[in-house]
Tab-separated table of C-alpha atoms and ligand atoms in Angstrom:
chain	number	residue	atom	x	y	z
A	13	MET	CA	0.268	-0.025	-0.282
A	14	LYS	CA	1.391	3.240	-0.940
A	15	ILE	CA	0.951	6.703	1.583
A	16	LEU	CA	1.256	10.014	0.181
A	17	VAL	CA	3.188	12.234	2.920
A	18	THR	CA	2.799	15.893	2.251
A	19	GLY	CA	5.443	17.952	4.499
A	20	GLY	CA	7.290	14.385	4.711
A	21	ALA	CA	10.484	16.103	4.763
A	22	GLY	CA	9.682	17.869	7.983
A	23	TYR	CA	10.299	17.191	11.566
A	24	ILE	CA	7.033	15.012	12.216
A	25	GLY	CA	6.890	14.018	8.526
A	26	SER	CA	10.229	12.636	8.345
A	27	HIS	CA	10.126	10.596	11.594
A	28	THR	CA	6.440	9.024	10.154
A	29	CYS	CA	8.229	8.295	6.902
A	30	VAL	CA	10.280	6.258	9.199
A	31	GLU	CA	7.904	4.142	11.321
A	32	LEU	CA	6.031	4.104	7.869
A	33	ILE	CA	8.604	2.046	5.911
A	34	LYS	CA	9.332	-0.031	9.472
A	35	ASP	CA	5.777	-1.121	9.291
A	36	GLY	CA	6.243	-2.098	5.629
A	37	TRP	CA	4.044	1.080	3.667
A	38	ASP	CA	5.248	2.428	0.422
A	39	VAL	CA	6.096	6.253	0.878
A	40	VAL	CA	5.987	9.020	-1.556
A	41	VAL	CA	6.778	12.560	0.079
A	42	VAL	CA	5.450	15.741	-1.398
A	43	ASP	CA	7.109	18.582	0.563
A	44	ASN	CA	8.029	22.356	-0.766
A	45	LEU	CA	11.299	22.376	1.687
A	46	SER	CA	9.971	26.005	2.594
A	47	ASN	CA	10.707	24.631	6.492
A	48	SER	CA	12.543	21.836	5.501
A	49	SER	CA	15.713	20.173	3.826
A	50	SER	CA	16.101	17.500	1.784
A	51	GLU	CA	18.888	16.065	3.700
A	52	ALA	CA	16.199	14.779	6.006
A	53	LEU	CA	14.858	12.547	3.486
A	54	GLN	CA	18.474	10.999	2.745
A	55	ARG	CA	18.496	10.604	6.680
A	56	VAL	CA	15.737	8.587	6.494
A	57	GLU	CA	16.923	6.392	3.843
A	58	ALA	CA	19.843	5.980	5.632
A	59	ILE	CA	17.928	4.779	8.911
A	60	THR	CA	15.629	2.483	6.711
A	61	GLY	CA	17.747	1.311	4.019
A	62	ARG	CA	15.246	2.445	1.605
A	63	THR	CA	14.648	4.824	-1.342
A	64	ILE	CA	11.873	7.507	-1.045
A	65	GLU	CA	10.072	8.715	-3.888
A	66	PHE	CA	10.354	12.658	-3.547
A	67	HIS	CA	8.306	15.261	-5.150
A	68	GLN	CA	9.701	18.774	-4.586
A	69	ALA	CA	6.317	21.018	-5.112
A	70	ASP	CA	4.160	23.434	-3.504
A	71	ILE	CA	0.771	21.583	-2.463
A	72	ARG	CA	-0.865	24.590	-3.838
A	73	ASP	CA	0.229	23.383	-6.923
A	74	LYS	CA	-2.269	20.944	-8.483
A	75	ALA	CA	-0.611	20.256	-11.517
A	76	ALA	CA	2.253	19.193	-9.789
A	77	LEU	CA	-0.177	17.270	-7.488
A	78	SER	CA	-1.945	15.695	-10.226
A	79	LYS	CA	1.626	14.395	-11.549
A	80	ILE	CA	2.297	12.579	-8.591
A	81	PHE	CA	-1.280	11.099	-8.270
A	82	LYS	CA	-1.182	9.607	-11.733
A	83	THR	CA	0.019	5.639	-11.661
A	84	ARG	CA	3.466	4.961	-12.940
A	85	SER	CA	2.076	2.289	-14.787
A	86	GLU	CA	-0.190	5.125	-16.794
A	87	MET	CA	3.339	7.157	-17.104
A	88	HIS	CA	5.284	4.366	-18.306
A	89	HIS	CA	2.627	3.704	-21.166
A	90	HIS	CA	2.449	6.885	-22.072
A	91	VAL	CA	-1.404	6.835	-21.928
A	92	GLU	CA	-2.752	10.589	-22.830
A	93	PRO	CA	-3.360	12.678	-20.154
A	94	LYS	CA	-6.728	12.606	-19.261
A	95	ASN	CA	-8.961	15.821	-19.342
A	96	GLU	CA	-9.170	17.946	-16.685
A	97	GLU	CA	-13.093	17.045	-16.038
A	98	GLN	CA	-12.643	13.360	-16.684
A	99	ASN	CA	-12.559	11.338	-13.447
A	100	ASN	CA	-9.449	9.695	-12.533
A	101	THR	CA	-10.985	7.537	-10.148
A	102	GLY	CA	-9.102	3.558	-10.701
A	103	ASN	CA	-5.786	5.658	-11.969
A	104	CYS	CA	-4.200	5.778	-9.391
A	105	SER	CA	-1.720	3.839	-7.417
A	106	ILE	CA	-1.937	6.479	-4.061
A	107	ASP	CA	-4.258	4.254	-1.168
A	108	ALA	CA	-4.151	7.537	1.443
A	109	VAL	CA	-2.825	10.903	2.259
A	110	ILE	CA	-0.952	11.818	5.425
A	111	HIS	CA	-1.134	15.412	5.155
A	112	PHE	CA	1.374	17.702	7.158
A	113	ALA	CA	2.437	20.181	5.025
A	114	GLY	CA	1.749	23.452	6.837
A	115	LEU	CA	3.148	26.621	8.208
A	116	LYS	CA	2.977	26.071	11.938
A	117	ALA	CA	4.325	29.102	13.956
A	118	VAL	CA	1.873	31.043	16.284
A	119	GLY	CA	3.475	34.257	16.073
A	120	GLU	CA	4.552	34.588	13.006
A	121	SER	CA	0.864	33.538	12.022
A	122	VAL	CA	-0.165	36.788	13.447
A	123	GLU	CA	2.264	38.161	11.329
A	124	MET	CA	1.538	36.822	8.148
A	125	PRO	CA	-2.409	35.660	8.208
A	126	LEU	CA	-2.464	35.329	4.354
A	127	GLU	CA	0.522	33.309	3.893
A	128	TYR	CA	-0.910	31.010	6.604
A	129	TYR	CA	-4.457	30.576	5.188
A	130	SER	CA	-2.830	30.393	1.418
A	131	ASN	CA	-0.337	27.646	2.647
A	132	ASN	CA	-2.733	25.953	5.307
A	133	ILE	CA	-6.484	26.393	3.737
A	134	THR	CA	-5.842	26.832	0.363
A	135	GLY	CA	-2.930	24.173	0.032
A	136	THR	CA	-5.412	21.610	2.040
A	137	LEU	CA	-8.286	22.631	-0.554
A	138	ALA	CA	-5.754	21.890	-3.468
A	139	LEU	CA	-5.091	18.591	-1.950
A	140	LEU	CA	-8.477	17.362	-1.446
A	141	GLU	CA	-9.497	18.178	-5.006
A	142	VAL	CA	-6.790	16.410	-6.283
A	143	MET	CA	-7.550	13.491	-4.199
A	144	ARG	CA	-11.208	13.838	-5.289
A	145	GLU	CA	-10.549	13.785	-8.567
A	146	TYR	CA	-8.206	10.476	-8.375
A	147	GLY	CA	-10.568	8.962	-6.087
A	148	VAL	CA	-8.183	8.782	-3.465
A	149	LYS	CA	-10.623	9.180	-0.008
A	150	ASN	CA	-8.374	8.570	2.398
A	151	LEU	CA	-6.647	11.077	4.807
A	152	VAL	CA	-4.969	11.526	7.936
A	153	PHE	CA	-4.620	15.232	8.777
A	154	SER	CA	-1.794	16.817	11.690
A	155	SER	CA	-4.221	18.983	14.041
A	156	SER	CA	-3.265	20.685	16.960
A	157	ALA	CA	-4.024	20.515	21.278
A	158	THR	CA	-4.250	24.383	20.511
A	159	VAL	CA	-8.316	23.900	19.096
A	160	TYR	CA	-8.654	23.364	22.566
A	161	GLY	CA	-7.883	26.957	23.514
A	162	ASP	CA	-7.866	27.634	27.262
A	163	PRO	CA	-9.556	24.081	28.046
A	164	HIS	CA	-11.960	24.251	31.108
A	165	ALA	CA	-10.970	21.151	32.820
A	166	LEU	CA	-7.847	18.325	32.348
A	167	PRO	CA	-7.079	15.982	30.897
A	168	ILE	CA	-8.450	17.169	27.577
A	169	LYS	CA	-11.045	14.773	25.574
A	170	GLU	CA	-11.648	15.030	22.326
A	171	ASP	CA	-15.375	16.480	22.504
A	172	PHE	CA	-14.238	19.410	24.586
A	173	PRO	CA	-15.472	22.724	23.327
A	174	LEU	CA	-12.940	23.845	20.654
A	175	SER	CA	-12.141	27.935	20.300
A	176	VAL	CA	-8.777	29.511	18.651
A	177	THR	CA	-6.870	32.512	19.047
A	178	ASN	CA	-4.447	32.948	16.064
A	179	PRO	CA	-4.295	32.602	12.606
A	180	TYR	CA	-2.903	29.250	12.879
A	181	GLY	CA	-4.801	27.851	15.226
A	182	ARG	CA	-8.009	29.371	12.922
A	183	THR	CA	-6.346	26.939	9.905
A	184	LYS	CA	-6.144	23.744	11.998
A	185	LEU	CA	-9.838	24.363	13.008
A	186	MET	CA	-11.262	25.821	9.883
A	187	ILE	CA	-9.599	22.661	8.227
A	188	GLU	CA	-11.315	20.299	10.576
A	189	GLU	CA	-14.569	21.628	9.756
A	190	ILE	CA	-13.973	21.589	5.931
A	191	LEU	CA	-13.030	18.167	6.254
A	192	LYS	CA	-16.054	16.901	8.326
A	193	ASP	CA	-18.440	19.083	5.738
A	194	LEU	CA	-16.796	16.957	2.821
A	195	HIS	CA	-17.630	14.127	4.300
A	196	VAL	CA	-21.185	14.957	5.120
A	197	SER	CA	-21.575	15.692	1.146
A	198	ASP	CA	-19.516	12.398	0.183
A	199	PRO	CA	-19.493	9.833	2.998
A	200	SER	CA	-17.184	7.064	1.707
A	201	TRP	CA	-14.162	9.831	2.630
A	202	ASN	CA	-12.419	8.395	5.725
A	203	ILE	CA	-10.496	10.829	7.723
A	204	SER	CA	-8.290	10.688	10.759
A	205	ILE	CA	-8.075	14.081	12.245
A	206	LEU	CA	-4.925	13.721	15.038
A	207	ARG	CA	-4.363	16.558	17.491
A	208	TYR	CA	-1.077	16.680	18.531
A	209	PHE	CA	-0.282	17.803	21.984
A	210	ASN	CA	3.738	18.897	22.199
A	211	PRO	CA	5.831	16.825	19.913
A	212	VAL	CA	9.613	17.095	21.034
A	213	GLY	CA	12.683	14.616	21.000
A	214	ALA	CA	14.192	12.864	17.967
A	215	HIS	CA	14.943	9.701	16.416
A	216	LYS	CA	17.153	7.425	18.796
A	217	SER	CA	19.568	7.274	15.651
A	218	GLY	CA	20.437	11.048	16.161
A	219	LYS	CA	20.224	11.037	12.226
A	220	ILE	CA	17.024	12.904	12.167
A	221	GLY	CA	15.509	15.626	14.474
A	222	GLU	CA	13.688	19.240	14.656
A	223	ASP	CA	15.594	21.682	12.794
A	224	PRO	CA	14.096	25.150	13.313
A	225	LEU	CA	14.947	28.002	11.027
A	226	GLY	CA	16.362	31.052	13.193
A	227	ILE	CA	15.946	30.876	17.058
A	228	PRO	CA	13.175	28.257	17.943
A	229	ASN	CA	9.962	29.283	19.027
A	230	ASN	CA	9.284	26.168	20.990
A	231	LEU	CA	10.859	24.926	24.414
A	232	LEU	CA	12.824	22.016	23.616
A	233	PRO	CA	14.842	22.851	20.136
A	234	TYR	CA	15.488	26.327	22.420
A	235	ILE	CA	16.990	24.420	25.353
A	236	ALA	CA	18.536	22.005	23.151
A	237	GLN	CA	20.314	25.243	21.498
A	238	VAL	CA	21.438	26.878	24.703
A	239	ALA	CA	22.751	23.453	25.872
A	240	VAL	CA	24.907	23.078	22.490
A	241	GLY	CA	26.132	27.081	23.182
A	242	ARG	CA	24.054	27.821	20.062
A	243	LEU	CA	21.860	30.522	22.482
A	244	PRO	CA	23.398	31.798	25.813
A	245	PHE	CA	20.222	31.026	28.237
A	246	LEU	CA	16.455	29.744	28.119
A	247	ASN	CA	13.912	32.635	28.654
A	248	VAL	CA	11.216	31.276	31.023
A	249	PHE	CA	7.775	32.377	30.323
A	250	GLY	CA	6.442	32.981	33.879
A	251	ASN	CA	6.679	31.441	36.977
A	252	ASP	CA	3.335	32.887	38.317
A	253	TYR	CA	1.174	30.055	36.726
A	254	ASN	CA	-1.092	27.759	39.010
A	255	THR	CA	0.823	24.716	38.381
A	256	VAL	CA	3.221	22.481	40.060
A	257	ASP	CA	5.929	24.983	39.847
A	258	GLY	CA	4.463	28.120	38.697
A	259	THR	CA	5.613	27.566	35.270
A	260	GLY	CA	3.891	26.227	31.973
A	261	VAL	CA	2.674	22.721	32.158
A	262	ARG	CA	2.441	20.969	28.903
A	263	ASP	CA	1.986	17.245	27.544
A	264	PHE	CA	5.250	16.648	25.703
A	265	ILE	CA	4.999	13.586	23.550
A	266	HIS	CA	8.133	11.823	21.899
A	267	VAL	CA	8.170	12.316	18.006
A	268	SER	CA	8.242	8.657	17.211
A	269	ASP	CA	5.607	7.865	19.433
A	270	LEU	CA	3.894	10.522	17.960
A	271	ALA	CA	4.884	9.046	14.123
A	272	SER	CA	3.805	5.621	15.161
A	273	GLY	CA	0.249	6.944	15.714
A	274	HIS	CA	0.080	7.822	11.881
A	275	THR	CA	0.828	4.433	10.940
A	276	LYS	CA	-1.772	3.389	13.531
A	277	ALA	CA	-4.388	5.552	12.261
A	278	LEU	CA	-3.992	4.246	8.573
A	279	PRO	CA	-5.394	0.137	9.379
A	280	LYS	CA	-8.436	2.399	10.747
A	281	LEU	CA	-8.969	4.715	8.235
A	282	PHE	CA	-9.335	1.189	5.826
A	283	THR	CA	-12.464	-0.229	8.023
A	284	ASN	CA	-14.443	3.070	6.443
A	285	PRO	CA	-15.018	4.942	9.992
A	286	GLY	CA	-15.818	7.873	8.423
A	287	VAL	CA	-14.069	11.212	10.255
A	288	VAL	CA	-12.586	10.178	13.648
A	289	THR	CA	-10.463	12.488	16.049
A	290	TYR	CA	-7.697	11.411	18.425
A	291	ASN	CA	-5.734	13.204	20.656
A	292	LEU	CA	-2.536	12.231	20.471
A	293	GLY	CA	-0.528	12.875	23.672
A	294	THR	CA	0.832	10.734	26.827
A	295	GLY	CA	-1.978	11.901	29.418
A	296	ARG	CA	0.927	13.767	31.896
A	297	GLY	CA	1.642	17.297	32.081
A	298	HIS	CA	5.571	18.170	33.159
A	299	SER	CA	6.450	21.838	33.773
A	300	VAL	CA	8.932	24.133	31.757
A	301	MET	CA	11.370	23.591	34.851
A	302	GLU	CA	10.713	19.897	34.929
A	303	LEU	CA	11.795	20.003	31.443
A	304	VAL	CA	14.952	21.983	31.681
A	305	ARG	CA	16.164	19.810	34.931
A	306	ALA	CA	15.633	16.258	32.935
A	307	PHE	CA	17.353	17.916	29.800
A	308	GLU	CA	20.544	19.287	32.347
A	309	LYS	CA	20.428	15.501	33.296
A	310	ALA	CA	20.598	14.271	30.028
A	311	CYS	CA	23.219	16.482	28.230
A	312	GLY	CA	25.145	16.774	31.562
A	313	ARG	CA	25.489	20.641	31.290
A	314	GLU	CA	23.712	23.228	33.342
A	315	ILE	CA	20.808	24.670	31.207
A	316	PRO	CA	21.042	28.871	32.029
A	317	PHE	CA	17.822	30.829	32.263
A	318	LYS	CA	16.250	33.791	33.252
A	319	ILE	CA	12.537	33.920	34.607
A	320	VAL	CA	10.800	36.787	31.940
A	321	PRO	CA	6.902	37.463	31.543
A	322	ARG	CA	4.344	35.109	30.460
A	323	ARG	CA	4.282	34.842	26.695
A	324	ALA	CA	1.176	36.386	25.288
A	325	GLY	CA	-1.527	34.127	24.167
A	326	ASP	CA	0.059	30.994	26.688
A	327	ILE	CA	-2.127	28.964	29.020
A	328	ALA	CA	-1.039	27.348	32.281
A	329	ALA	CA	-1.332	23.661	31.909
A	330	CYS	CA	-2.612	21.502	28.736
A	331	TYR	CA	-2.359	17.803	28.535
A	332	ALA	CA	-4.200	14.981	26.639
A	333	ASP	CA	-6.867	12.276	27.746
A	334	PRO	CA	-5.401	9.773	25.428
A	335	SER	CA	-7.670	6.552	25.922
A	336	LYS	CA	-9.721	7.182	22.818
A	337	ALA	CA	-6.560	6.593	20.894
A	338	GLN	CA	-5.703	3.583	22.776
A	339	LYS	CA	-9.338	2.029	22.572
A	340	GLU	CA	-9.994	2.642	19.150
A	341	LEU	CA	-6.267	2.611	17.755
A	342	ASP	CA	-4.180	0.579	19.644
A	343	TRP	CA	-1.852	3.207	20.240
A	344	LYS	CA	-0.115	4.402	23.413
A	345	ALA	CA	3.113	6.755	23.836
A	346	THR	CA	5.532	4.519	25.977
A	347	ARG	CA	8.735	6.712	25.748
A	348	THR	CA	9.568	8.970	29.206
A	349	VAL	CA	10.469	12.697	29.141
A	350	GLU	CA	14.146	11.726	30.176
A	351	LYS	CA	14.022	9.636	27.025
A	352	MET	CA	12.817	13.004	25.466
A	353	CYS	CA	16.082	14.775	26.419
A	354	GLN	CA	18.417	12.113	25.647
A	355	ASP	CA	17.038	11.644	22.180
A	356	THR	CA	16.834	15.259	21.642
A	357	TRP	CA	20.488	15.837	23.178
A	358	ASN	CA	21.491	12.954	20.995
A	359	TRP	CA	20.565	14.726	18.136
A	360	GLN	CA	21.310	18.427	18.595
A	361	SER	CA	24.776	17.245	19.804
A	362	ASN	CA	25.813	15.109	16.787
A	363	ASN	CA	24.411	18.090	14.540
A	364	PRO	CA	24.697	21.069	16.541
A	365	THR	CA	23.506	23.094	13.038
A	366	GLY	CA	20.815	20.489	11.989
A	367	PHE	CA	21.162	19.502	8.778
A	368	ASN	CA	23.324	21.892	7.655
A	369	LYS	CA	26.660	20.007	6.974
A	370	ILE	CA	28.971	22.670	7.303
A	371	HIS	CA	29.168	23.186	11.225
A	372	THR	CA	29.528	26.868	11.643
A	373	GLY	CA	28.789	26.915	15.212
B	46	NAD	P1	7.364	21.258	9.853
B	46	NAD	O1	7.482	22.746	9.459
B	46	NAD	O2	8.943	20.528	10.225
B	46	NAD	O3	6.780	20.264	8.477
B	46	NAD	C1	5.805	20.805	7.877
B	46	NAD	C2	6.599	20.316	6.206
B	46	NAD	O4	5.366	20.989	5.426
B	46	NAD	C3	7.775	21.121	6.111
B	46	NAD	O5	8.841	20.191	5.410
B	46	NAD	C4	7.391	22.058	4.913
B	46	NAD	O6	8.931	22.157	4.145
B	46	NAD	C5	6.692	22.033	4.470
B	46	NAD	N1	5.374	22.796	3.720
B	46	NAD	C6	5.238	23.522	4.352
B	46	NAD	N2	4.223	24.513	3.063
B	46	NAD	C7	3.840	23.444	2.607
B	46	NAD	C8	3.367	23.799	0.917
B	46	NAD	N3	2.456	24.557	0.876
B	46	NAD	N4	3.725	22.848	0.008
B	46	NAD	C9	4.171	21.734	0.074
B	46	NAD	N5	5.345	21.589	1.864
B	46	NAD	C10	5.389	22.477	2.301
B	46	NAD	O7	6.380	21.132	10.874
B	46	NAD	P2	6.180	19.731	11.912
B	46	NAD	O8	6.613	20.660	13.192
B	46	NAD	O9	6.548	18.591	11.289
B	46	NAD	O10	4.470	19.783	11.757
B	46	NAD	C11	3.733	18.937	10.659
B	46	NAD	C12	2.172	19.066	11.141
B	46	NAD	O11	1.793	19.145	12.371
B	46	NAD	C13	2.121	20.581	10.541
B	46	NAD	O12	0.719	20.439	9.723
B	46	NAD	C14	1.817	21.411	12.231
B	46	NAD	O13	0.961	22.656	11.844
B	46	NAD	C15	1.139	20.291	12.939
B	46	NAD	N6	1.429	19.988	14.419
B	46	NAD	C16	2.922	20.845	14.775
B	46	NAD	C17	2.990	20.797	15.978
B	46	NAD	C18	4.219	21.061	16.412
B	46	NAD	O14	4.509	21.284	17.840
B	46	NAD	N7	5.461	20.504	15.863
B	46	NAD	C19	1.906	20.766	17.005
B	46	NAD	C20	0.599	20.098	16.031
B	46	NAD	C21	0.328	20.069	14.937
B	47	UDP	N1	8.412	28.310	26.674
B	47	UDP	C1	9.285	29.440	27.679
B	47	UDP	N2	10.321	29.840	26.927
B	47	UDP	C2	10.819	29.345	25.573
B	47	UDP	C3	9.882	28.597	24.716
B	47	UDP	C4	8.683	28.164	25.335
B	47	UDP	O1	9.161	29.192	28.822
B	47	UDP	O2	11.506	29.712	25.186
B	47	UDP	C5	7.493	27.463	27.149
B	47	UDP	C6	5.920	28.317	26.957
B	47	UDP	O3	5.140	29.691	27.889
B	47	UDP	C7	5.092	26.902	27.425
B	47	UDP	C8	5.764	25.963	26.986
B	47	UDP	O4	7.192	26.351	27.401
B	47	UDP	O5	4.650	27.014	28.497
B	47	UDP	C9	5.702	25.412	25.986
B	47	UDP	O6	6.054	26.063	25.137
B	47	UDP	P1	6.220	25.847	23.381
B	47	UDP	O7	6.223	27.240	22.375
B	47	UDP	O8	7.192	25.140	23.301
B	47	UDP	O9	4.838	24.972	22.905
B	47	UDP	P2	3.238	25.086	22.833
B	47	UDP	O10	2.731	24.720	24.477
B	47	UDP	O11	3.009	26.647	23.428
B	47	UDP	O12	2.278	25.192	21.716
């Protein structure tokens, strides 16, 4: 079975490609490399010993997507290209799409809403139109715990009320709604909406990991860059929250556990469940300072930090009730926070400048 992975060169996508290949799926990747490097896919090939079909393209480019959906045999036999209006159902070798491609920085989305709506919404619409054209109606979509806003209770269950406060979050919620509308219009679609909590860590090989452009927005990559000497100290955004030690609490989940949530979501899609939604988290909350301490242990260095005011838009605490995914997908996160920190350190210390092969410090 062949799976198209949009955004497959990115952080979560590359780790998911590893798990997919390990579980015997054929993988095709489309990515415009706007926030990633093709080196990541070469590393996935090194880890798995398999070559990956890669198309560098923007998902908003329907012509480029169409080419990917056309079967190889059709291309090899030089069948006349079908006219746009014709239904191409049955001519496609792709069985399902895992859709990671999109922009993901909350702060940037406030500065550049049009880019976010274009990449995330227009991009998803283009993908869905081409999928429909080729009769590929199985989709796994990357949503986010951000759609729960500031939750009224913890842990968070899938049926909690949804609310969003920034353009990034709005793109995720709008896409969830678009997907539900699509299923109402045509029940032969099967769609798994996965709401990720806080993905961190790296593949155990240390060959792939999170490689943000510029100064990281997220906690663990920031800590890792402090540990490796690229940044002088961590800013801890607030220590006056109503939490265990006053710092923010999040459900950090190892990216390899998150990746296996996708391989578990695929067989479920093929049972024709319609639209299903799952939290992917560990069910446990850890504070910012707990993460700092765990990372210090993993790297054997002190992480200098300063307490600074709260970051606008942050909530005190957020963690998942992941029991629905356990029950229906037979999926559970197993890796500890210690392992998340060790694997992040292994990746960061082996690749101090990420996927750049020239180490400029
Ligand atoms: P990432 O930026 O590492 O990966 C996204 C990939 O999509 C990148 O390789 C990028 O080049 C590609 N891309 C972006 N726009 C594209 C376009 N128009 N056409 C083709 N490719 C495009 O991010 P990630 O952390 O791996 O996140 C993957 C998905 O998971 C995103 O949809 C993100 O919103 C979602 N998500 C991430 C987190 C997180 O904390 N990392 C949390 C919740 C949800
Ligand atoms: N955080 C921090 N310093 C940083 C980045 C993040 O103190 O440089 C805190 C942030 O306030 C939140 C937690 O770490 O409590 C996780 O933030 P992140 O941006 O990684 O993920 P979010 O939960 O906001 O999506």
